[in-house]
One Martini backbone bead per residue (centre of mass of N, CA, C, O) as a GRO file, in nm:
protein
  238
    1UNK     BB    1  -0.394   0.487  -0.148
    2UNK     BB    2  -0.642   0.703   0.008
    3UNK     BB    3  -0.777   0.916   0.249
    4UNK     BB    4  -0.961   0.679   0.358
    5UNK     BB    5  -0.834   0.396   0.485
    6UNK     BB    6  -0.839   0.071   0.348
    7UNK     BB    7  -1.054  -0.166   0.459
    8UNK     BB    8  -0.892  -0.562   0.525
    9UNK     BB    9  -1.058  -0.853   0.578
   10UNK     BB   10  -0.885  -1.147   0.698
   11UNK     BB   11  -0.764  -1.448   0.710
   12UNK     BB   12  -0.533  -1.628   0.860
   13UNK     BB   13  -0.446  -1.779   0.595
   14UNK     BB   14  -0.399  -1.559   0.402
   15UNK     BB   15  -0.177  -1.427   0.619
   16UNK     BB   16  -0.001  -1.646   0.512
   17UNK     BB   17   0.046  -1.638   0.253
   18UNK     BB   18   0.161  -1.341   0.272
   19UNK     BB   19   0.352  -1.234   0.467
   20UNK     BB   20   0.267  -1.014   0.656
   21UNK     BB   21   0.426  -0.740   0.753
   22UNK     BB   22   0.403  -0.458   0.980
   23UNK     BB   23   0.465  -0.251   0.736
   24UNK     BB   24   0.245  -0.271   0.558
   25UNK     BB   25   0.033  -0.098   0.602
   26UNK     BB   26   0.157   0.174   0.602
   27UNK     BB   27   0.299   0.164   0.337
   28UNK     BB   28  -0.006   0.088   0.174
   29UNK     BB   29  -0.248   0.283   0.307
   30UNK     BB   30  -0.373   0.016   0.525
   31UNK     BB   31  -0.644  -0.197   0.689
   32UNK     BB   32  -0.586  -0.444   0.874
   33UNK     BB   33  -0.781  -0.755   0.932
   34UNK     BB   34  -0.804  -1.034   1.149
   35UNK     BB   35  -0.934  -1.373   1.113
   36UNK     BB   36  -0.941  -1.704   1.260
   37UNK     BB   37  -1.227  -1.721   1.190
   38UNK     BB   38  -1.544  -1.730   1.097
   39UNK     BB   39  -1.651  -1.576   1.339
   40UNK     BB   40  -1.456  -1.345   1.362
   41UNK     BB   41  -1.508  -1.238   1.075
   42UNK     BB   42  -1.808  -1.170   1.139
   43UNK     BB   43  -1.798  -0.990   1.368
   44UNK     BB   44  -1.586  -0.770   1.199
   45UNK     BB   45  -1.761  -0.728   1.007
   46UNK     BB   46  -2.017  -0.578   1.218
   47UNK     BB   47  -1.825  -0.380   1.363
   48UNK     BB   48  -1.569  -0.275   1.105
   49UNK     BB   49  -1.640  -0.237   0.824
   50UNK     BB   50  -1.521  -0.298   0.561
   51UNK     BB   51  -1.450  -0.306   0.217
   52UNK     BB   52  -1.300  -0.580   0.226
   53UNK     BB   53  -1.298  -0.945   0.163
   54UNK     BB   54  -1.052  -1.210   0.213
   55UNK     BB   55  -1.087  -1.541   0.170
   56UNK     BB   56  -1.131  -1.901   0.216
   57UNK     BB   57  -1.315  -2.150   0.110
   58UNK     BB   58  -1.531  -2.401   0.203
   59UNK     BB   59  -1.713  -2.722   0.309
   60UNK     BB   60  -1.725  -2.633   0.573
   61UNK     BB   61  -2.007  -2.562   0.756
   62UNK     BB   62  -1.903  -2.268   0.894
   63UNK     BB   63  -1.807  -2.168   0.604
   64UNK     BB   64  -2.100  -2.155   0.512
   65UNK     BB   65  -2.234  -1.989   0.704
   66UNK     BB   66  -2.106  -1.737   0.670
   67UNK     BB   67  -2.155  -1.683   0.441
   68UNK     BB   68  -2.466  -1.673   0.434
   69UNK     BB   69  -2.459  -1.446   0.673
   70UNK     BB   70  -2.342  -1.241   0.450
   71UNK     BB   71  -2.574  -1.213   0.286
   72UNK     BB   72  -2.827  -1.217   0.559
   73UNK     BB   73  -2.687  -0.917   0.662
   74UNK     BB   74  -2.763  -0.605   0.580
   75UNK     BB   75  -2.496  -0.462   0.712
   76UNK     BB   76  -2.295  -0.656   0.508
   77UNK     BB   77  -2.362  -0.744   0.234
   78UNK     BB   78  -2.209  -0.494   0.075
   79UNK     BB   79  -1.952  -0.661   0.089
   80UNK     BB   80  -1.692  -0.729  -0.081
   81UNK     BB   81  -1.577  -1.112  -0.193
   82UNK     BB   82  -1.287  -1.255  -0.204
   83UNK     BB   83  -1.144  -1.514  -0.326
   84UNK     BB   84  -0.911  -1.795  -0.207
   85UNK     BB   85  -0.803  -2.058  -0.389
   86UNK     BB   86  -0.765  -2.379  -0.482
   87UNK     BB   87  -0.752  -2.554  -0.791
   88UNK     BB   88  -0.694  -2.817  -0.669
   89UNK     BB   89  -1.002  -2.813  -0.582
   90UNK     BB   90  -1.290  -2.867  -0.665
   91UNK     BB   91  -1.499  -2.801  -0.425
   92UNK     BB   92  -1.403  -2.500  -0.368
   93UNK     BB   93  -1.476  -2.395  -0.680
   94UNK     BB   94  -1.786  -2.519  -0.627
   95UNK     BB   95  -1.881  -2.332  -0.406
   96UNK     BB   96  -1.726  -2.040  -0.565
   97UNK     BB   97  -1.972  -2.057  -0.773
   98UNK     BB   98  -2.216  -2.043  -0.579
   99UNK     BB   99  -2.149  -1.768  -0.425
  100UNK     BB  100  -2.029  -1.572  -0.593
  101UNK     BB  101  -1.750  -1.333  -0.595
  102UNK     BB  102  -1.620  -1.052  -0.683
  103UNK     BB  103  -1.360  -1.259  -0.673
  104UNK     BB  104  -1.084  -1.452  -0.806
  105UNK     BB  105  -0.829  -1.633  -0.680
  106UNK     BB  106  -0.496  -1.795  -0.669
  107UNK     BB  107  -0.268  -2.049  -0.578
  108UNK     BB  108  -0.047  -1.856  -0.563
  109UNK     BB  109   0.001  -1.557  -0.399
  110UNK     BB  110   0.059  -1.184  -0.357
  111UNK     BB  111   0.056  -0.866  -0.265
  112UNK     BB  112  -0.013  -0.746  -0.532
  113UNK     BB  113  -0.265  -0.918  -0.576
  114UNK     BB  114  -0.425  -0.825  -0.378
  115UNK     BB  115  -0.416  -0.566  -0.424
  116UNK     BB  116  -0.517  -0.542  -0.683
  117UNK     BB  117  -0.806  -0.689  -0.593
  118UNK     BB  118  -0.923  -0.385  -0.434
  119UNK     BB  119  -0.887  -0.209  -0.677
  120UNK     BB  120  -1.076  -0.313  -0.836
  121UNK     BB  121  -1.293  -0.379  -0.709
  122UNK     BB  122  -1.325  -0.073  -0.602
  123UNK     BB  123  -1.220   0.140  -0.776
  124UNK     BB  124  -0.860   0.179  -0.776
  125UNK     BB  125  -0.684   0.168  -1.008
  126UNK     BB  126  -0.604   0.497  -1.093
  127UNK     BB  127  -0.501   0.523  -0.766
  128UNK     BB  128  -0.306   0.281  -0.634
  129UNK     BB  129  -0.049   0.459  -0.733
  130UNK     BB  130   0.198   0.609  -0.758
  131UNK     BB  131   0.297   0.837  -1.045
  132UNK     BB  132   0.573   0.853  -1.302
  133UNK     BB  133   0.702   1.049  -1.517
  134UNK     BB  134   0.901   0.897  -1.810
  135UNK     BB  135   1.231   0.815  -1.999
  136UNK     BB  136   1.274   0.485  -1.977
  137UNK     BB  137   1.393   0.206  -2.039
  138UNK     BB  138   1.268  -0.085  -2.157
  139UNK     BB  139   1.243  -0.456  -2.153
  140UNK     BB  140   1.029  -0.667  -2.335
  141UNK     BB  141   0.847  -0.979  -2.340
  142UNK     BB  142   0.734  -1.331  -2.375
  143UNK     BB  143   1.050  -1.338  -2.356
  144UNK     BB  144   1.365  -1.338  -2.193
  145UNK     BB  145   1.554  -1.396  -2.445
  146UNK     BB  146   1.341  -1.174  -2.586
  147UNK     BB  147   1.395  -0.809  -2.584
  148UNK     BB  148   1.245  -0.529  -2.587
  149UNK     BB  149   1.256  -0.170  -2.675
  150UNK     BB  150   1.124   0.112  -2.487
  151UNK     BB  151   0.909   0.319  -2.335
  152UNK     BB  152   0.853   0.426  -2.002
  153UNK     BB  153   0.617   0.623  -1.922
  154UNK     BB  154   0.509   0.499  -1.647
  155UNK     BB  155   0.603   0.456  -1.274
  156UNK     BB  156   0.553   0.186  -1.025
  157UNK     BB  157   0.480  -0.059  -0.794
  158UNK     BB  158   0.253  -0.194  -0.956
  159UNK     BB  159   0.369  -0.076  -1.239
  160UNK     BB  160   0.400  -0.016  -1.630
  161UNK     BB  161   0.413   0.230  -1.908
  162UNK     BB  162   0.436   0.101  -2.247
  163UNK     BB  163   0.539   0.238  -2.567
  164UNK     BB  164   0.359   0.104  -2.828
  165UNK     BB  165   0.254  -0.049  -3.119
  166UNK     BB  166   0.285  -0.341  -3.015
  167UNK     BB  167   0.079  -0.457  -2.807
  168UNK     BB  168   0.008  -0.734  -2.615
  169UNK     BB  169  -0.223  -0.862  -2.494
  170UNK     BB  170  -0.443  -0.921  -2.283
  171UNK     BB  171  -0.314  -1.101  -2.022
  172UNK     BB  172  -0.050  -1.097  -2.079
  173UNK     BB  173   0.313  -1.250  -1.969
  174UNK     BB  174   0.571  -1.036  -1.906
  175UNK     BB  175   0.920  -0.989  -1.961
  176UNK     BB  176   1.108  -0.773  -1.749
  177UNK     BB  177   1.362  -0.463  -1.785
  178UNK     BB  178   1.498  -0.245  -1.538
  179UNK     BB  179   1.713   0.056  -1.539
  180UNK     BB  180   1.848   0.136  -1.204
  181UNK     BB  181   1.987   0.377  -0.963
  182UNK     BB  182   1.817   0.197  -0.710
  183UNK     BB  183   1.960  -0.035  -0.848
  184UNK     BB  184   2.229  -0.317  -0.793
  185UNK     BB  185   2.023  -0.421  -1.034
  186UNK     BB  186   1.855  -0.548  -1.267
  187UNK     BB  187   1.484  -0.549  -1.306
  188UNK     BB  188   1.380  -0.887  -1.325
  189UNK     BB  189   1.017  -0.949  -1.434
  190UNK     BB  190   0.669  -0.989  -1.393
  191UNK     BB  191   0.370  -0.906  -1.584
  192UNK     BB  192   0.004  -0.822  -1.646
  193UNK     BB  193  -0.172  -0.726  -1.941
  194UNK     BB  194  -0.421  -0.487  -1.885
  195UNK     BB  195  -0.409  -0.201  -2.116
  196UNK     BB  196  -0.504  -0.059  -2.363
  197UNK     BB  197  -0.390   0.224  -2.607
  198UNK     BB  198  -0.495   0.374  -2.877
  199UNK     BB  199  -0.473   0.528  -3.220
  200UNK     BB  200  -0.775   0.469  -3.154
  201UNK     BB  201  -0.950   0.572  -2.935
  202UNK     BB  202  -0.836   0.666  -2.686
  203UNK     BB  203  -0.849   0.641  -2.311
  204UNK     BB  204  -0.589   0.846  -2.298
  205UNK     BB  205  -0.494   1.085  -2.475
  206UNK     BB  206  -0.221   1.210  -2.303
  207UNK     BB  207  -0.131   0.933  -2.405
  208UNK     BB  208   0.031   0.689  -2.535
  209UNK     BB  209   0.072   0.442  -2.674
  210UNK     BB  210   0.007   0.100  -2.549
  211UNK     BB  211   0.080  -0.024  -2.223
  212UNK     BB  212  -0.003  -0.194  -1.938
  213UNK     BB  213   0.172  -0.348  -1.615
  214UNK     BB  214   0.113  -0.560  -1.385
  215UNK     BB  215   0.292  -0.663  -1.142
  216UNK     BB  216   0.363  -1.001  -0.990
  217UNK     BB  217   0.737  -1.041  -0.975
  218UNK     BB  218   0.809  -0.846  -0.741
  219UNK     BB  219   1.067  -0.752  -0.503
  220UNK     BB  220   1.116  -0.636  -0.243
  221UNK     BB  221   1.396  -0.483  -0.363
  222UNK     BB  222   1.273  -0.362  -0.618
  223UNK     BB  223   1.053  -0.218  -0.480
  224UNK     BB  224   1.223  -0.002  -0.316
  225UNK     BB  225   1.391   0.092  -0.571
  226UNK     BB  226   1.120   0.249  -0.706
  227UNK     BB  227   1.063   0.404  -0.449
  228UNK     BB  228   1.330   0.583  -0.489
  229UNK     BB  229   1.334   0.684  -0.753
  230UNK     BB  230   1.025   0.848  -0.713
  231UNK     BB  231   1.136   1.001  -0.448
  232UNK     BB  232   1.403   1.123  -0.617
  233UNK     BB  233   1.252   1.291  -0.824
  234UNK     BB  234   1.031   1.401  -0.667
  235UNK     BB  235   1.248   1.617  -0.512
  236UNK     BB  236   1.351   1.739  -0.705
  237UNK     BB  237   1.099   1.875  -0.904
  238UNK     BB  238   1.002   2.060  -0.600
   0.00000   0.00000   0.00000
């Protein structure tokens, strides 16, 4: 994210799911705002005009209140809502049913998945990590025992654009294998695959045939040693 840095307040429960380090601010390039509950969530709307709000809605009175307060305020009414829920609770599903919000999580949820929906959410998709253009070779399937060989065209922390003809559907879960020089094993991860680059009509022209893939289950010391080799690459290539 770039520029002025994405205001991002979320709910004290979220703050725990995601188990946010000191570091993660500056690093992602973002001011997180924590809100310990309904009133100060509400508060700190209408005081830090926050760019996305992060919520985990529920039925309870307090919680009822809130949503319909952000909606019926019009200082804050146009501040995109994503919902953080548990599945396996109805009550809670038919709440954020009614809400309608931007976007819905579900639990359990990782950084990853947190920043992908802010990024969706805001239209910051394609500009949400540096990317390295790259000739890696990467090993991917949809099973783990059977892992195809291909080129990976571009990689970040947030996913990695894999060459072929032959790419699995839109939403398919992928299982990757990346072997780096910054990495003192093989990269071996899970992601979700985002968009097709087709050989008519391409929506890259630039770029090869193939799809995007966005990381799901990076490990952080795997985050790190990715961006230790795009921060390598890059430093001899200036």
């Amino acid at each position: 994210m770039t520029d002025p840095k994405i205001k991002i307040l979320i709910s004290a429960e979220i703050n725990e799911l995601l188990s946010i380090d000191d570091n993660f601010a500056d690093r992602e390039g973002v001011i997180i705002l924590i809100g310990k509950d309904s009133a100060e969530l509400l508060e700190l709307a209408r005081t830090k005009t926050p760019d996305i709000i992060f919520n985990s809605p529920s039925c309870e009175q307090d919680e009822r209140a809130y949503c319909r307060l952000l909606k019926e305020d019009s200082r804050i009414s146009d501040i995109p809502v994503v919902a953080v829920v548990d599945s396996t609770k109805l009550t809670d599903l038919n709440h954020v049913q009614d809400e309608r919000p931007a976007d819905v999580l579900f639990t359990p949820i990782n950084t990853h998945l947190f920043l992908a929906s802010a990024r969706r959410v805001l239209g910051l998709a394609h500009r949400a990590f540096p990317r390295l253009q790259t000739s890696l070779l990467i090993h991917f399937g949809t099973r783990k025992d059977n892992l195809h060989t291909a080129c990976a065209f571009n990689l970040s922390t947030g996913g990695v654009f894999i060459a072929t003809g032959r790419p699995p559907e839109i939403n398919e879960t992928i299982s990757v294998q990346i072997d780096l020089s910054t990495a003192a094993d093989p990269i071996l991860c899970q992601g979700t695959v985002t968009w097709h680059n087709h050989i008519e009509e391409p929506s890259r022209p630039e770029m090869p045939v193939g799809f995007g893939l966005q990381f799901t289950s990076l490990k952080m010391d795997d985050l790190f040693a990715i961006r230790s080799f795009i921060d390598n690459l890059e430093s001899h290539s200036s």
